[in-house]
XYZ file of C-alpha atoms in Angstrom:
258
model
C 209.233 203.649 113.440
C 211.142 202.985 110.188
C 212.048 205.501 108.072
C 209.869 205.987 104.696
C 211.083 204.601 101.512
C 210.509 206.634 98.662
C 211.251 204.493 95.916
C 208.824 201.279 97.383
C 205.968 204.389 97.670
C 206.610 205.338 93.760
C 206.206 201.884 92.734
C 202.051 202.676 92.385
C 202.764 206.660 91.739
C 199.672 206.303 89.481
C 197.171 204.937 91.965
C 198.487 206.901 94.739
C 198.068 210.291 92.775
C 194.360 209.445 91.448
C 192.913 210.193 94.460
C 195.033 213.591 94.917
C 193.990 214.548 91.463
C 190.475 213.716 92.725
C 190.577 215.951 95.399
C 192.194 218.786 93.296
C 189.399 218.566 91.140
C 187.007 219.377 93.869
C 188.770 222.674 95.043
C 187.322 226.376 93.667
C 190.055 228.283 94.298
C 191.030 230.911 91.031
C 193.859 233.139 93.130
C 195.533 231.183 95.630
C 199.168 232.520 96.741
C 200.045 230.264 99.824
C 199.313 227.078 99.625
C 200.440 224.333 102.211
C 200.857 220.229 101.250
C 200.697 218.376 104.550
C 202.093 215.207 104.433
C 203.693 215.714 101.067
C 206.062 212.191 101.129
C 208.201 212.678 97.780
C 206.093 215.514 95.954
C 203.742 213.819 93.613
C 200.959 215.280 95.111
C 202.759 219.186 95.752
C 203.450 218.652 91.946
C 200.139 218.835 91.282
C 199.846 221.780 93.019
C 202.467 223.858 91.610
C 200.845 222.947 88.330
C 197.617 224.227 89.499
C 199.125 227.314 91.157
C 202.385 228.075 88.598
C 202.390 231.926 90.665
C 201.402 230.550 94.191
C 203.844 229.471 96.927
C 204.043 226.209 97.528
C 205.214 224.872 100.495
C 205.748 220.623 101.545
C 205.408 219.265 104.643
C 206.410 216.169 106.072
C 208.016 213.807 108.868
C 210.219 212.444 106.486
C 213.660 213.627 105.882
C 214.005 210.519 103.329
C 210.689 211.790 101.253
C 211.466 215.314 101.419
C 215.161 214.128 99.933
C 213.232 213.179 97.309
C 210.589 215.621 97.026
C 212.869 218.538 96.970
C 214.788 216.831 93.402
C 211.339 216.470 92.210
C 210.520 220.248 92.793
C 213.483 222.426 93.582
C 211.214 225.569 93.035
C 209.273 224.681 96.516
C 209.765 224.785 100.092
C 210.000 221.521 101.760
C 209.859 221.491 105.452
C 211.072 218.485 107.916
C 207.512 219.242 110.593
C 205.215 217.287 112.457
C 201.860 218.334 110.782
C 199.829 218.481 114.837
C 202.556 221.103 115.648
C 203.015 222.906 112.053
C 201.559 226.494 112.234
C 201.615 228.637 109.369
C 203.397 231.763 109.063
C 200.495 233.309 107.137
C 196.752 232.327 106.526
C 196.709 229.452 103.783
C 194.335 230.127 100.465
C 194.930 226.224 100.546
C 195.823 223.050 102.824
C 196.099 219.984 101.363
C 196.514 216.967 103.120
C 196.609 213.712 100.707
C 196.222 210.059 102.244
C 198.550 211.749 105.842
C 195.873 212.607 108.202
C 194.633 209.364 108.922
C 198.499 208.546 110.662
C 197.699 211.135 113.209
C 195.355 210.962 116.311
C 192.909 213.435 117.964
C 191.132 214.778 115.278
C 188.792 216.402 117.433
C 191.608 218.706 117.923
C 193.627 218.978 114.859
C 190.875 219.641 112.064
C 189.667 222.769 113.703
C 193.336 223.867 114.674
C 194.341 223.395 110.543
C 190.612 225.355 109.625
C 192.200 228.249 112.013
C 194.648 228.775 109.816
C 193.249 229.325 106.574
C 192.227 232.732 104.977
C 188.929 234.019 104.543
C 188.037 231.828 101.300
C 190.803 229.650 101.854
C 190.404 225.538 101.331
C 191.192 222.714 103.560
C 191.169 219.769 101.627
C 192.016 215.934 102.559
C 191.922 212.703 101.689
C 192.410 210.070 103.812
C 191.970 205.583 103.478
C 189.208 204.318 105.239
C 190.485 200.758 104.563
C 190.595 199.219 108.065
C 187.934 196.489 107.669
C 189.205 195.352 104.395
C 190.888 192.085 104.013
C 194.307 193.677 103.183
C 194.184 195.312 106.310
C 192.268 192.865 108.968
C 194.540 189.760 107.665
C 197.780 191.990 108.939
C 196.174 192.459 112.185
C 194.987 188.913 111.898
C 198.632 187.629 111.572
C 200.472 189.939 113.443
C 198.033 188.267 116.715
C 199.037 184.826 115.666
C 200.775 182.786 117.809
C 203.992 182.913 115.977
C 204.319 186.559 115.958
C 202.254 188.033 118.863
C 205.411 187.791 121.236
C 207.629 189.897 118.590
C 205.073 192.458 117.531
C 203.019 195.141 119.667
C 199.465 195.389 120.190
C 200.198 199.198 119.701
C 201.213 197.866 116.121
C 197.769 197.088 115.334
C 196.121 200.583 116.404
C 196.451 202.516 114.114
C 192.916 204.762 114.839
C 189.655 204.726 112.593
C 188.653 207.710 111.363
C 185.838 209.880 112.900
C 182.274 209.469 111.474
C 181.107 211.705 108.135
C 178.980 213.541 110.442
C 181.394 213.827 113.118
C 183.836 215.619 111.146
C 181.198 217.489 109.399
C 180.311 219.204 112.833
C 183.521 219.781 113.496
C 184.354 222.275 110.679
C 181.264 223.431 109.973
C 181.767 224.376 113.609
C 185.109 226.000 112.685
C 183.273 228.228 110.192
C 183.723 226.099 107.388
C 181.219 225.176 104.571
C 181.602 221.428 103.958
C 181.661 218.900 101.600
C 182.115 215.343 102.178
C 181.743 212.046 100.326
C 183.682 208.577 100.103
C 185.000 206.662 97.179
C 186.333 203.030 97.081
C 188.444 202.174 94.080
C 189.204 198.891 92.604
C 192.814 198.554 91.731
C 193.385 195.702 89.112
C 197.166 194.262 90.496
C 198.720 191.514 89.267
C 198.701 189.209 91.634
C 198.460 188.940 95.854
C 202.542 189.556 95.982
C 201.784 193.139 94.155
C 199.392 194.177 97.070
C 202.056 192.994 99.876
C 204.409 195.313 97.702
C 202.014 198.021 97.805
C 201.126 198.056 101.741
C 204.831 197.433 102.429
C 205.372 201.176 102.351
C 202.285 201.898 103.757
C 199.708 199.985 106.428
C 202.604 197.436 107.030
C 205.454 199.362 108.102
C 204.054 199.718 111.624
C 204.388 195.831 112.008
C 207.962 195.305 109.683
C 208.894 198.317 112.646
C 209.488 196.020 115.579
C 211.285 192.890 113.481
C 214.569 192.448 112.039
C 215.190 191.601 108.126
C 214.831 187.693 108.442
C 211.431 187.833 110.733
C 210.183 190.884 108.268
C 210.731 187.947 105.438
C 208.439 185.570 107.093
C 205.795 188.163 108.309
C 205.483 188.936 104.797
C 205.240 185.409 103.631
C 202.582 184.459 106.390
C 200.641 187.589 105.310
C 200.834 186.694 101.414
C 199.361 183.119 102.669
C 196.634 184.492 104.451
C 196.267 187.082 101.772
C 195.589 184.914 98.521
C 192.416 183.060 99.367
C 190.679 186.277 100.341
C 191.624 187.851 96.867
C 190.617 185.251 94.112
C 191.482 185.424 90.552
C 189.927 187.479 87.960
C 188.872 186.566 84.648
C 192.162 188.658 83.208
C 194.568 186.086 85.995
C 194.785 189.433 88.494
C 193.188 190.278 91.291
C 191.181 193.274 92.492
C 192.369 195.086 95.332
C 189.151 197.498 96.647
C 190.391 200.655 98.592
C 187.596 202.661 100.290
C 188.698 206.983 100.746
C 186.918 209.716 102.484
C 187.406 212.927 101.241
C 186.491 216.443 102.582
C 186.229 219.999 101.405
C 185.886 222.367 103.886
C 185.741 226.325 102.611
C 186.279 228.828 105.665
C 183.702 231.702 105.525
C 184.643 235.013 104.833
């Protein structure tokens, strides 16, 4: 897959950081010393962790060299490591493992979530936020455009197969079986956007990446235009002339019992 684009990602930094802030607000740990940000991206979520626990050792983990370069410029006092979350192992038991909008890209959550819980210190917290938007028009329509006669020969079926999240009950059972008390909730954000082109621009840096990765530059432009055409009637204009993007997210906060 093509490299992440930090500048494109940060065009909507306020909207992307809001769920990170709300996840952090539900973490109750007064004396965290070892904190890891899984899928830290350009460091916007890591910065929140540093502000909350200024005396802690905060480490950011990401698979993207471009994102990590941006994060290091933003937070030179932190350690940032290029690694796959699935194979990452903490050197010491962690007080907080924080994964904001990263785990949805990975499969085998039945293995991954207990594996992360095992790396918590007693009283440590695993905090997870994941987009849960595959059934929204924004994502359903990108799959439909990719499956159309114009694109189905150029975009593999695999590009459309981001795995669905497990049920809330399944996550609850996995983490309670791992010795955690668990709080789970869903929030749907409604983001006012200038127009449907702004929705396309938002998704270019995340959900559209697997589709665009299989196309050359000119094809990408044509695909985005077809997607915009399909998207426009699904997002009617609001009274102020803009559109509203619904964005459901699943939150999990699991505390390791002493």
